CSV table of C-alpha atoms in Angstrom, one decimal:
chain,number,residue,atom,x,y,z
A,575,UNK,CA,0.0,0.0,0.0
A,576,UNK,CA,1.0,3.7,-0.4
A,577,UNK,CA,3.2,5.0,2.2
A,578,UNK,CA,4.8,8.6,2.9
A,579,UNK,CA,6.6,8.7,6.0
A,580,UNK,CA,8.1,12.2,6.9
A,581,UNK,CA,10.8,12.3,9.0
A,582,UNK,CA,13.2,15.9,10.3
A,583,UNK,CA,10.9,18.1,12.1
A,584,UNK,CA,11.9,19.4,15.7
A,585,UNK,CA,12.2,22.8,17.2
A,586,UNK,CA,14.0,25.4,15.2
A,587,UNK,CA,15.2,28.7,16.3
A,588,UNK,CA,14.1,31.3,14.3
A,589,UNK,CA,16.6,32.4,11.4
A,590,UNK,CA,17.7,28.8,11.5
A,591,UNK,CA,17.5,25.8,9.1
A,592,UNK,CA,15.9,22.8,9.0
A,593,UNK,CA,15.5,19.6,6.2
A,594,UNK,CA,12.7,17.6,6.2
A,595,UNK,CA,12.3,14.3,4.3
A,596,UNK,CA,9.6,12.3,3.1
A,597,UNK,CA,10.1,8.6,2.4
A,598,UNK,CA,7.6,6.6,0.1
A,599,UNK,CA,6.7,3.2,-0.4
A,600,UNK,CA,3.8,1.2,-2.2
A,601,UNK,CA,3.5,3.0,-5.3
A,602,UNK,CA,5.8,4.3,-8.4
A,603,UNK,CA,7.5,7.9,-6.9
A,604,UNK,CA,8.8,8.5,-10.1
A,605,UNK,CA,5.7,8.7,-12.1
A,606,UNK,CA,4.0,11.4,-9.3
A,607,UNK,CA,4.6,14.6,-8.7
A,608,UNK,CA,4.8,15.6,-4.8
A,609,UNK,CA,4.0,18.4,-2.9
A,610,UNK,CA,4.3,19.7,0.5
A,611,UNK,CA,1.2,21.3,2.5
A,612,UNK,CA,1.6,22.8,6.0
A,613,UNK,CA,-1.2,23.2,8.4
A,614,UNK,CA,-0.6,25.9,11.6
A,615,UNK,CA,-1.5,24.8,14.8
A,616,UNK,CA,-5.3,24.1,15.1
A,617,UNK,CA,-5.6,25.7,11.4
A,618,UNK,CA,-6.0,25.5,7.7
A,619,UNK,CA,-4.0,23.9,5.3
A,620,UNK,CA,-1.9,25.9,3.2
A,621,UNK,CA,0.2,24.4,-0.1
A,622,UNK,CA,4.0,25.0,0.2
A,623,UNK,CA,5.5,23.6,-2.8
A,624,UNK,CA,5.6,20.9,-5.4
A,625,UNK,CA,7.7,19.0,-8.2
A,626,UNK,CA,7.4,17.4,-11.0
A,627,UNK,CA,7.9,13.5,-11.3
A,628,UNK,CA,11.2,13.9,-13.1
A,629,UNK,CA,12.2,16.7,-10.8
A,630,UNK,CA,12.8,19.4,-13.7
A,631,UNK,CA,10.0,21.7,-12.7
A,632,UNK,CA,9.3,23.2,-9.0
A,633,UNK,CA,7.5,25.6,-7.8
A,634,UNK,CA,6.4,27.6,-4.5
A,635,UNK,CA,4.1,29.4,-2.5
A,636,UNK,CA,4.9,33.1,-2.5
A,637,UNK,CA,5.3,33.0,1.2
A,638,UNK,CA,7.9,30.4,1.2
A,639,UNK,CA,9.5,31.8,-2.4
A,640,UNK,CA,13.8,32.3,-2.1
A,641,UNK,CA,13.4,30.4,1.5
A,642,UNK,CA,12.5,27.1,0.6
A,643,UNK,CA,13.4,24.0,-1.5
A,644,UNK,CA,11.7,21.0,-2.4
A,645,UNK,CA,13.8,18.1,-4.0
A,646,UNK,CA,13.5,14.6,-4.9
A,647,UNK,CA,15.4,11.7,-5.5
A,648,UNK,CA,13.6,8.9,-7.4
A,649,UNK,CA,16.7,6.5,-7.2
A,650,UNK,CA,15.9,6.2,-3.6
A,651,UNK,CA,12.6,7.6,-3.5
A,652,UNK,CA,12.6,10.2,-1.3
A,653,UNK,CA,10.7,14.1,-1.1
A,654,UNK,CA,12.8,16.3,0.6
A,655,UNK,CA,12.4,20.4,2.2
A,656,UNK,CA,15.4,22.3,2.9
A,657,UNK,CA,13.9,25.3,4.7
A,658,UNK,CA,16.2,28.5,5.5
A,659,UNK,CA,15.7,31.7,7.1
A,660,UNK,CA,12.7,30.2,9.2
A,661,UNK,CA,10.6,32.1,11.1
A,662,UNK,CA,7.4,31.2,13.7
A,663,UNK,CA,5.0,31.9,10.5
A,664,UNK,CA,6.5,28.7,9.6
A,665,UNK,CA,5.5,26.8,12.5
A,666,UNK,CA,3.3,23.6,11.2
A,667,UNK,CA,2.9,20.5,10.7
A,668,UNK,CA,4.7,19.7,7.3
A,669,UNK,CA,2.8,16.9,4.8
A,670,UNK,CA,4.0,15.4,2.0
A,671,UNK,CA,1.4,14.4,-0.6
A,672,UNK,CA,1.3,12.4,-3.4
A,673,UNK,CA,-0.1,13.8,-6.9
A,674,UNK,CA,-2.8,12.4,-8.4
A,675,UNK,CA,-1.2,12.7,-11.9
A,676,UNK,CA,2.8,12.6,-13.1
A,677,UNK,CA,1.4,16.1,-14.4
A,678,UNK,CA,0.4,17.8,-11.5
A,679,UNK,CA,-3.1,18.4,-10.7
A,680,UNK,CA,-2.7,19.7,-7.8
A,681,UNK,CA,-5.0,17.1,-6.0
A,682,UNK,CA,-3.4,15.4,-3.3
A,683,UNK,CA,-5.0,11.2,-3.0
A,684,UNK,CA,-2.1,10.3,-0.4
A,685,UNK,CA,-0.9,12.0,2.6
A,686,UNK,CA,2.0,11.6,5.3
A,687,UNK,CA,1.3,11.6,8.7
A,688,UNK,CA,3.3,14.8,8.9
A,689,UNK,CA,6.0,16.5,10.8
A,690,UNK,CA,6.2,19.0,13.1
A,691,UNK,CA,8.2,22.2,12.7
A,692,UNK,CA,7.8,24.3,15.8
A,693,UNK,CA,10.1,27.9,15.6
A,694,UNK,CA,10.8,29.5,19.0
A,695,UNK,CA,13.5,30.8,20.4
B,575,UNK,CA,-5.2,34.6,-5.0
B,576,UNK,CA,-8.5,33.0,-5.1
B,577,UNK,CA,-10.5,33.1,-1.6
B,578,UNK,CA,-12.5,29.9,-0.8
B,579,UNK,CA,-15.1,30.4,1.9
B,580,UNK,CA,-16.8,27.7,3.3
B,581,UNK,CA,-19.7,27.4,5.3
B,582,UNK,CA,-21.0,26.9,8.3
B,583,UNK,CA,-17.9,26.3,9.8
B,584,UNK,CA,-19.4,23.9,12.2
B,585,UNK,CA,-22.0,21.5,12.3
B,586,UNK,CA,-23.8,19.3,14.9
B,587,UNK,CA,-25.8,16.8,13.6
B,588,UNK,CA,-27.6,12.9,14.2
B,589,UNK,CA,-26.8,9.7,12.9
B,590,UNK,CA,-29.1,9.2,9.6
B,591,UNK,CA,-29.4,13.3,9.0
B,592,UNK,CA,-28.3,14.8,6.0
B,593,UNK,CA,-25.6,16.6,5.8
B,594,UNK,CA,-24.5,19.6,3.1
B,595,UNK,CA,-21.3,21.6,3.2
B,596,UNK,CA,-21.1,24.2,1.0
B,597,UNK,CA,-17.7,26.2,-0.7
B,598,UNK,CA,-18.0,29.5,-2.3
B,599,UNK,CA,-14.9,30.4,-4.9
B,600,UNK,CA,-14.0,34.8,-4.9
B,601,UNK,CA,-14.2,33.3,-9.3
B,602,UNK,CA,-14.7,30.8,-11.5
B,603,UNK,CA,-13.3,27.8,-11.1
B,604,UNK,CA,-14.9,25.5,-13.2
B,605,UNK,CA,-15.2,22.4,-11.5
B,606,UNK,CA,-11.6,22.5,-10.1
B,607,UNK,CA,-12.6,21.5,-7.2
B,608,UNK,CA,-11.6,18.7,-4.8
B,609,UNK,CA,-12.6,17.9,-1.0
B,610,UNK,CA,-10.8,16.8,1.9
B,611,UNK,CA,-12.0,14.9,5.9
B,612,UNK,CA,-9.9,15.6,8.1
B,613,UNK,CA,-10.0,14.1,12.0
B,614,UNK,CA,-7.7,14.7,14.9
B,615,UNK,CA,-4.4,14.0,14.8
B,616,UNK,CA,-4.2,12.7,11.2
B,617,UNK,CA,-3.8,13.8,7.8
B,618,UNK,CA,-6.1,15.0,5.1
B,619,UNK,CA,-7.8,12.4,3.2
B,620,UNK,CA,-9.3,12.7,-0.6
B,621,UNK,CA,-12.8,12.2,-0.6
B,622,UNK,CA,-14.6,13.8,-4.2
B,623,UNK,CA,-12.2,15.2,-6.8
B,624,UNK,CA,-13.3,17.4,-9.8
B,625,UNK,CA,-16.6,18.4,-8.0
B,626,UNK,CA,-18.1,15.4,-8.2
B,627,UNK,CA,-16.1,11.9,-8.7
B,628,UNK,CA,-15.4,9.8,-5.9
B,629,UNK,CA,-12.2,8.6,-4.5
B,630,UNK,CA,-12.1,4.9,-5.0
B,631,UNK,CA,-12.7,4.0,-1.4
B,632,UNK,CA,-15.3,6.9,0.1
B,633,UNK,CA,-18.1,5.5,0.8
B,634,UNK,CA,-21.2,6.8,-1.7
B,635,UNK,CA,-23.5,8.6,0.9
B,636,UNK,CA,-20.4,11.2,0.0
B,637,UNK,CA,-21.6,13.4,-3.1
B,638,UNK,CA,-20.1,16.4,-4.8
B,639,UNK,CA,-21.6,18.8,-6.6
B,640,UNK,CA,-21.2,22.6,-8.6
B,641,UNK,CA,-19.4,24.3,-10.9
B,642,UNK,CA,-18.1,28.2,-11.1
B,643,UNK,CA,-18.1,29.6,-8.3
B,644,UNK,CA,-20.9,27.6,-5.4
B,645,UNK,CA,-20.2,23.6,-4.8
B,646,UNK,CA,-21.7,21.7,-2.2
B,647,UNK,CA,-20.7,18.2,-0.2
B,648,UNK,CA,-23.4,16.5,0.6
B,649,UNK,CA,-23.5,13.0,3.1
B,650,UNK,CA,-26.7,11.5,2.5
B,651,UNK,CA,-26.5,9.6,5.8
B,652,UNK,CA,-24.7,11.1,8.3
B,653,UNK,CA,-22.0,8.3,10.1
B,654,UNK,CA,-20.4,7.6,13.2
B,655,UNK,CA,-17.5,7.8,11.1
B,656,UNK,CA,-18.0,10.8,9.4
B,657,UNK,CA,-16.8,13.2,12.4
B,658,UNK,CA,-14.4,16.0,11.5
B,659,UNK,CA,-13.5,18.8,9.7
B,660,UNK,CA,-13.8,19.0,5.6
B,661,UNK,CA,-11.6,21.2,3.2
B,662,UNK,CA,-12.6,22.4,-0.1
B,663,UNK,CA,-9.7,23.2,-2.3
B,664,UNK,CA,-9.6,24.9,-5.6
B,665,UNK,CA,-6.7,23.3,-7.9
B,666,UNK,CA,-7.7,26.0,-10.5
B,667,UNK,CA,-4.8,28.6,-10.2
B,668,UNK,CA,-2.0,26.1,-9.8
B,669,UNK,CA,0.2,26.6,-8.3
B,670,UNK,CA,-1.7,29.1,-6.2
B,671,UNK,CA,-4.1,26.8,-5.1
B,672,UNK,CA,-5.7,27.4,-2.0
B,673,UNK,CA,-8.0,25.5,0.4
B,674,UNK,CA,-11.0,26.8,2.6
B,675,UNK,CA,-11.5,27.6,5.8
B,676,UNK,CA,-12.5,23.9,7.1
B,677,UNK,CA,-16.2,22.5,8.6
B,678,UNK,CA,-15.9,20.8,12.2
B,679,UNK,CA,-18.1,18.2,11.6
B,680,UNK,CA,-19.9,16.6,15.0
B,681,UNK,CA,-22.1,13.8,15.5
């Protein structure tokens, strides 16, 4: 069966960096693209990024745009965030999610149990 | 970016009632729309996708509906089950797509 298991959250000082990764399992990660949606503390989700199933095409939320990068290695499939310059907007819990399409549709059928990234000083 | 408002934003309701959500889009979105349950301490799981086709696996008392700018999810029956809190999203202006508020769903 499908399986994203995110691993690499933890508290973060503000200013800092963090990388979090997102093993998968159960299905073919190189024919999907992936994303990565945050959800705030007892809020609503918010997209953060995506990439293409050959990993030639990213792109970002505006909020996270020149801060953030989202990677992929198919050879050992694995999503990863590198996330710089951090600050306690940031604080969430960080999904991956699976694509519905290896053109991205933007609907998410699989989730992670997600990750979270808490930024305090 | 385009605002999705949902509404109510919570429910109660009984076992057996009928249930309709409902997700405004600030424009047209033609039927890019997809929705989401959600319960405590878990992720967000696909339920209707394109408005109206169901995730292999939801259960068919689950039906979506609209186009534009209004779409509704309806449960025909409501379930034990069904308790939490549903996300509309609009996958329209990719990559800006953008999710509503949530409905808290209790039984």
């Amino acid at each position: 069966q499908v399986q994203l298991v995110e691993s690499g959250g933890g508290v973060v000082q503000p200013g800092r960096s963090l990388r979090l990764s997102c093993a998968a399992s159960g299905f073919t990660f190189s024919n999907y693209a992936m994303h990565w949606v945050r959800q705030a503390p007892g809020r609503g989700l918010e997209w953060v990024a995506v990439i293409s199933s050959d990993g030639t095409n990213k792109f970002y939320a505006d909020s996270v745009k020149g801060r953030f990068t989202i990677s992929r290695d198919n050879s050992k499939n694995t999503l990863s965030l590198q996330m710089n310059s951090l600050t306690a907007e940031d604080t969430a819990v960080y999904y991956c999610a699976r694509d519905t399409s290896v053109v991205a549709s933007y609907c998410f059928d699989y989730w992670g149990q997600g990750t979270l990234v808490p930024v305090s000083s | 970016d385009i605002q999705m408002t949902q509404s109510p934003s919570s429910l109660s309701a009984s076992v057996g009632d009928r249930v309709t959500i409902t997700c405004r889009a600030s424009q047209s979105i033609s039927i890019y729309l997809n929705w989401y349950q959600q319960k405590p301490g878990n992720p967000p799981k696909l339920l209707i996708y394109a408005s109206s086709s169901l995730q292999s696996g939801v259960p068919s008392r689950f039906r979506g509906s609209g186009s534009g700018t209004d779409f509704a999810l309806t449960i025909s029956s409501l379930q034990v089950e069904d308790f939490g809190t549903y996300f509309c999203q609009q996958s329209y202006s990719n990559p800006r797509v953008t999710f509503g508020g949530g409905t808290k769903v209790e039984i």
